[in-house]
Amino acid sequence: MLQCVECEKWRLIFSKHKLTKNQVEQLNQVLAEIDYTCGLMLDDINLPQGLKSKLLFVKDHDCLDHIEKIYFSCGYEPCCIFCGEYVDADNEEDYYPQCADCTQQPIRKRDS
């Protein structure tokens, strides 16, 4: 995952192929050295050769986009779908987490 330095929202990194433990460590080292902002593509980053072949990508976001719904199924700490602020895990289960400051219409989860 990457966190935007401007809006502080988390963005997921996708890969066409599973990364080895060593590749995950390499990726984390590279990402620790950059200031990610929404819209930055991983093609713009000088990745080690072994990672380039894994077809890594981040969806093309801007800071106004809400947190990707798949984030919530990954078991990460719950955060507001709109602003990315961490929230208590006891939010209503039928809706994605939302902080008290965000007044948008709650987003209902799909029925399983």
Coordinates of N, CA and C in Angstrom, one line a residue:
M1 N 0.8 -1.2 0.0 CA 0.0 0.0 0.0 C 0.9 1.2 0.0
L2 N 0.3 2.3 -0.5 CA 1.0 3.6 -0.6 C 0.0 4.6 0.1
Q3 N 0.6 5.6 0.8 CA -0.2 6.6 1.3 C 0.1 7.9 0.7
C4 N -0.9 8.6 0.1 CA -0.7 9.9 -0.5 C -0.2 10.9 0.5
V5 N 0.9 11.7 0.2 CA 1.4 12.7 1.1 C 0.5 13.9 1.1
E6 N -0.4 14.1 0.1 CA -1.3 15.3 0.1 C -2.6 15.0 0.8
C7 N -3.3 13.9 0.4 CA -4.6 13.7 1.0 C -4.6 12.6 2.1
E8 N -3.4 11.9 2.3 CA -3.2 10.9 3.3 C -4.1 9.7 3.1
K9 N -4.7 9.5 2.0 CA -5.5 8.3 1.7 C -4.6 7.1 1.3
W10 N -4.9 5.9 1.7 CA -4.2 4.7 1.3 C -4.6 4.3 -0.1
R11 N -3.6 3.9 -0.9 CA -3.9 3.4 -2.2 C -3.2 2.0 -2.3
L12 N -3.9 1.1 -2.9 CA -3.4 -0.3 -3.1 C -2.5 -0.5 -4.3
I13 N -1.6 -1.3 -4.1 CA -0.7 -1.7 -5.2 C -1.1 -3.1 -5.7
F14 N -1.3 -3.2 -7.0 CA -1.7 -4.5 -7.6 C -0.5 -5.1 -8.4
S15 N -0.5 -6.4 -8.5 CA 0.5 -7.1 -9.3 C -0.2 -8.2 -10.1
K16 N 0.3 -8.3 -11.3 CA -0.2 -9.4 -12.1 C 0.3 -10.8 -11.6
H17 N 1.4 -10.8 -11.0 CA 2.0 -12.0 -10.5 C 2.3 -11.8 -9.0
K18 N 2.3 -12.9 -8.2 CA 2.6 -12.9 -6.8 C 4.1 -12.5 -6.6
L19 N 4.3 -11.7 -5.7 CA 5.7 -11.3 -5.3 C 6.3 -12.2 -4.3
T20 N 7.6 -12.5 -4.5 CA 8.3 -13.3 -3.4 C 8.6 -12.4 -2.2
K21 N 8.9 -13.0 -1.1 CA 9.2 -12.2 0.1 C 10.3 -11.2 -0.2
N22 N 11.4 -11.6 -1.0 CA 12.5 -10.7 -1.3 C 12.0 -9.5 -2.2
Q23 N 11.1 -9.8 -3.1 CA 10.6 -8.7 -4.0 C 9.7 -7.7 -3.2
V24 N 9.0 -8.3 -2.2 CA 8.2 -7.4 -1.3 C 9.1 -6.4 -0.6
E25 N 10.2 -7.0 0.0 CA 11.2 -6.2 0.7 C 11.8 -5.1 -0.2
Q26 N 12.2 -5.5 -1.5 CA 12.7 -4.6 -2.5 C 11.7 -3.5 -2.7
L27 N 10.5 -3.8 -2.9 CA 9.4 -2.8 -3.2 C 9.3 -1.9 -2.1
N28 N 9.2 -2.4 -0.9 CA 9.1 -1.6 0.3 C 10.2 -0.6 0.4
Q29 N 11.5 -1.0 0.1 CA 12.6 -0.1 0.1 C 12.5 1.0 -0.9
V30 N 12.0 0.7 -2.1 CA 11.8 1.7 -3.1 C 10.8 2.7 -2.7
L31 N 9.6 2.2 -2.2 CA 8.5 3.0 -1.8 C 8.8 3.9 -0.6
A32 N 9.7 3.5 0.2 CA 10.1 4.3 1.4 C 10.8 5.5 1.0
E33 N 11.4 5.5 -0.2 CA 12.2 6.6 -0.6 C 11.4 7.6 -1.5
I34 N 10.2 7.4 -1.7 CA 9.4 8.3 -2.6 C 8.3 9.0 -1.8
D35 N 7.9 10.1 -2.2 CA 6.7 10.8 -1.7 C 5.6 10.6 -2.7
Y36 N 4.7 9.6 -2.4 CA 3.6 9.3 -3.4 C 2.5 10.3 -3.3
T37 N 2.0 10.7 -4.4 CA 0.8 11.5 -4.5 C -0.1 10.8 -5.5
C38 N -1.4 11.0 -5.2 CA -2.4 10.3 -6.1 C -2.2 10.7 -7.5
G39 N -2.2 9.8 -8.4 CA -2.0 10.0 -9.8 C -0.6 9.5 -10.3
L40 N 0.3 9.4 -9.3 CA 1.7 8.9 -9.7 C 1.6 7.4 -10.1
M41 N 2.1 7.1 -11.3 CA 2.1 5.8 -11.8 C 3.4 5.1 -11.4
L42 N 3.4 3.8 -11.1 CA 4.6 3.1 -10.8 C 5.6 3.1 -12.0
D43 N 5.1 3.3 -13.2 CA 6.0 3.4 -14.4 C 6.9 4.6 -14.2
D44 N 6.5 5.6 -13.4 CA 7.3 6.8 -13.2 C 8.5 6.5 -12.2
I45 N 8.5 5.4 -11.5 CA 9.4 5.1 -10.5 C 10.5 4.1 -11.0
N46 N 11.7 4.3 -10.7 CA 12.8 3.4 -11.1 C 12.8 2.2 -10.3
L47 N 12.1 1.1 -10.7 CA 12.0 -0.1 -10.0 C 13.1 -1.1 -10.3
P48 N 13.6 -1.9 -9.4 CA 14.6 -2.9 -9.7 C 14.1 -3.8 -10.8
Q49 N 14.9 -4.4 -11.6 CA 14.6 -5.2 -12.8 C 13.6 -6.3 -12.5
G50 N 13.9 -7.0 -11.4 CA 13.0 -8.1 -11.0 C 11.6 -7.7 -10.7
L51 N 11.3 -6.5 -10.3 CA 10.0 -6.0 -10.0 C 9.3 -5.5 -11.3
K52 N 10.0 -5.0 -12.3 CA 9.4 -4.5 -13.5 C 8.6 -5.6 -14.2
S53 N 9.1 -6.8 -14.1 CA 8.5 -7.9 -14.8 C 7.2 -8.4 -14.1
K54 N 6.9 -7.9 -12.9 CA 5.7 -8.3 -12.2 C 4.5 -7.5 -12.5
L55 N 4.7 -6.5 -13.4 CA 3.5 -5.7 -13.9 C 2.8 -5.1 -12.7
L56 N 3.5 -4.3 -11.9 CA 2.9 -3.6 -10.7 C 2.2 -2.4 -11.2
F57 N 1.0 -2.1 -10.5 CA 0.4 -0.8 -10.9 C -0.5 -0.4 -9.7
V58 N -0.7 0.9 -9.7 CA -1.7 1.6 -8.8 C -2.7 2.2 -9.7
K59 N -4.0 2.0 -9.3 CA -5.1 2.6 -10.1 C -4.9 4.1 -10.2
D60 N -5.3 4.7 -11.3 CA -5.1 6.2 -11.5 C -6.2 6.9 -10.6
H61 N -5.7 7.4 -9.5 CA -6.6 8.1 -8.5 C -6.2 9.6 -8.5
D62 N -7.2 10.3 -8.0 CA -6.9 11.7 -7.6 C -7.3 11.8 -6.1
C63 N -6.9 12.8 -5.5 CA -7.2 13.0 -4.0 C -8.7 13.0 -3.7
L64 N -9.5 13.3 -4.7 CA -11.0 13.4 -4.4 C -11.6 12.0 -4.4
D65 N -10.9 11.0 -4.9 CA -11.5 9.6 -5.0 C -11.5 9.0 -3.5
H66 N -12.5 8.2 -3.2 CA -12.6 7.6 -1.9 C -11.7 6.4 -1.9
I67 N -11.5 5.8 -0.7 CA -10.7 4.6 -0.5 C -11.3 3.5 -1.4
E68 N -10.5 2.7 -2.0 CA -11.0 1.5 -2.8 C -11.7 0.5 -1.9
K69 N -12.8 0.0 -2.4 CA -13.6 -0.9 -1.6 C -12.9 -2.2 -1.2
I70 N -12.0 -2.6 -2.1 CA -11.2 -3.8 -1.9 C -10.3 -3.7 -0.6
Y71 N -10.0 -2.4 -0.3 CA -9.1 -2.2 0.9 C -9.8 -2.8 2.1
F72 N -11.1 -2.7 2.2 CA -11.9 -3.1 3.4 C -12.0 -4.7 3.5
S73 N -11.7 -5.4 2.5 CA -11.8 -6.8 2.5 C -10.4 -7.4 2.8
C74 N -9.4 -6.6 2.9 CA -8.0 -7.0 3.1 C -7.6 -7.1 4.6
G75 N -8.5 -6.7 5.5 CA -8.2 -6.9 6.9 C -7.4 -5.7 7.5
Y76 N -7.2 -4.6 6.7 CA -6.4 -3.5 7.2 C -7.3 -2.8 8.3
E77 N -6.6 -1.9 9.0 CA -7.3 -1.1 10.0 C -8.4 -0.3 9.4
P78 N -9.6 -0.3 10.0 CA -10.7 0.4 9.3 C -10.5 1.9 9.3
C79 N -10.8 2.5 8.1 CA -10.7 3.9 7.9 C -11.9 4.4 7.2
C80 N -12.2 5.7 7.3 CA -13.3 6.3 6.6 C -13.2 6.1 5.1
I81 N -14.2 5.6 4.4 CA -14.1 5.4 2.9 C -13.9 6.7 2.2
F82 N -14.3 7.8 2.8 CA -14.3 9.1 2.1 C -13.0 9.9 2.3
C83 N -12.5 10.0 3.6 CA -11.3 10.8 3.8 C -10.1 10.0 4.3
G84 N -10.3 8.7 4.7 CA -9.1 7.9 5.0 C -8.8 8.0 6.5
E85 N -9.5 8.8 7.3 CA -9.3 8.8 8.8 C -9.6 7.5 9.4
Y86 N -8.8 7.1 10.3 CA -9.1 5.8 11.0 C -10.3 6.0 11.9
V87 N -11.1 4.9 11.9 CA -12.4 4.9 12.6 C -12.5 3.7 13.5
D88 N -13.4 3.7 14.4 CA -13.6 2.5 15.3 C -14.2 1.4 14.4
A89 N -13.8 0.2 14.8 CA -14.3 -1.0 14.0 C -15.7 -1.3 14.2
D90 N -16.4 -0.7 15.1 CA -17.8 -1.1 15.4 C -18.8 -0.3 14.6
N91 N -18.4 0.2 13.4 CA -19.4 0.8 12.5 C -20.4 -0.2 12.0
E92 N -21.5 0.2 11.5 CA -22.5 -0.7 11.0 C -22.0 -1.6 9.9
E93 N -22.3 -2.8 10.0 CA -21.7 -3.8 9.0 C -22.2 -3.7 7.6
D94 N -23.4 -3.1 7.4 CA -24.0 -3.0 6.1 C -23.4 -1.9 5.3
Y95 N -22.6 -1.0 5.9 CA -22.0 0.1 5.2 C -20.5 0.2 5.4
Y96 N -19.8 0.8 4.5 CA -18.4 1.0 4.6 C -18.2 2.0 5.7
P97 N -17.0 1.9 6.4 CA -16.8 2.8 7.5 C -16.8 4.3 7.1
Q98 N -17.3 5.1 8.0 CA -17.4 6.5 7.7 C -17.1 7.3 9.0
C99 N -16.3 8.3 9.0 CA -16.0 9.1 10.2 C -17.2 10.1 10.4
A100 N -17.2 10.7 11.6 CA -18.3 11.6 12.0 C -18.2 12.9 11.2
D101 N -17.0 13.3 10.7 CA -16.8 14.5 10.0 C -17.3 14.5 8.6
C102 N -17.4 13.3 7.9 CA -17.8 13.2 6.5 C -19.3 13.0 6.5
T103 N -19.9 13.9 5.8 CA -21.4 14.0 5.8 C -22.0 13.4 4.5
Q104 N -21.2 12.8 3.6 CA -21.7 12.2 2.4 C -22.7 11.1 2.8
Q105 N -23.5 10.7 1.8 CA -24.4 9.6 2.0 C -23.6 8.3 2.2
P106 N -23.9 7.5 3.2 CA -23.1 6.3 3.4 C -23.2 5.4 2.2
I107 N -22.1 4.6 2.0 CA -22.1 3.7 0.9 C -22.3 2.3 1.4
R108 N -23.4 1.7 0.9 CA -23.8 0.3 1.3 C -22.9 -0.7 0.7
K109 N -22.5 -1.7 1.5 CA -21.8 -2.8 1.0 C -22.7 -3.7 0.1
R110 N -22.2 -4.4 -0.8 CA -23.0 -5.3 -1.6 C -23.4 -6.5 -0.7
D111 N -24.6 -7.1 -1.0 CA -25.0 -8.3 -0.3 C -24.1 -9.4 -0.7
S112 N -23.7 -10.2 0.3 CA -22.8 -11.4 0.0 C -23.6 -12.5 -0.5

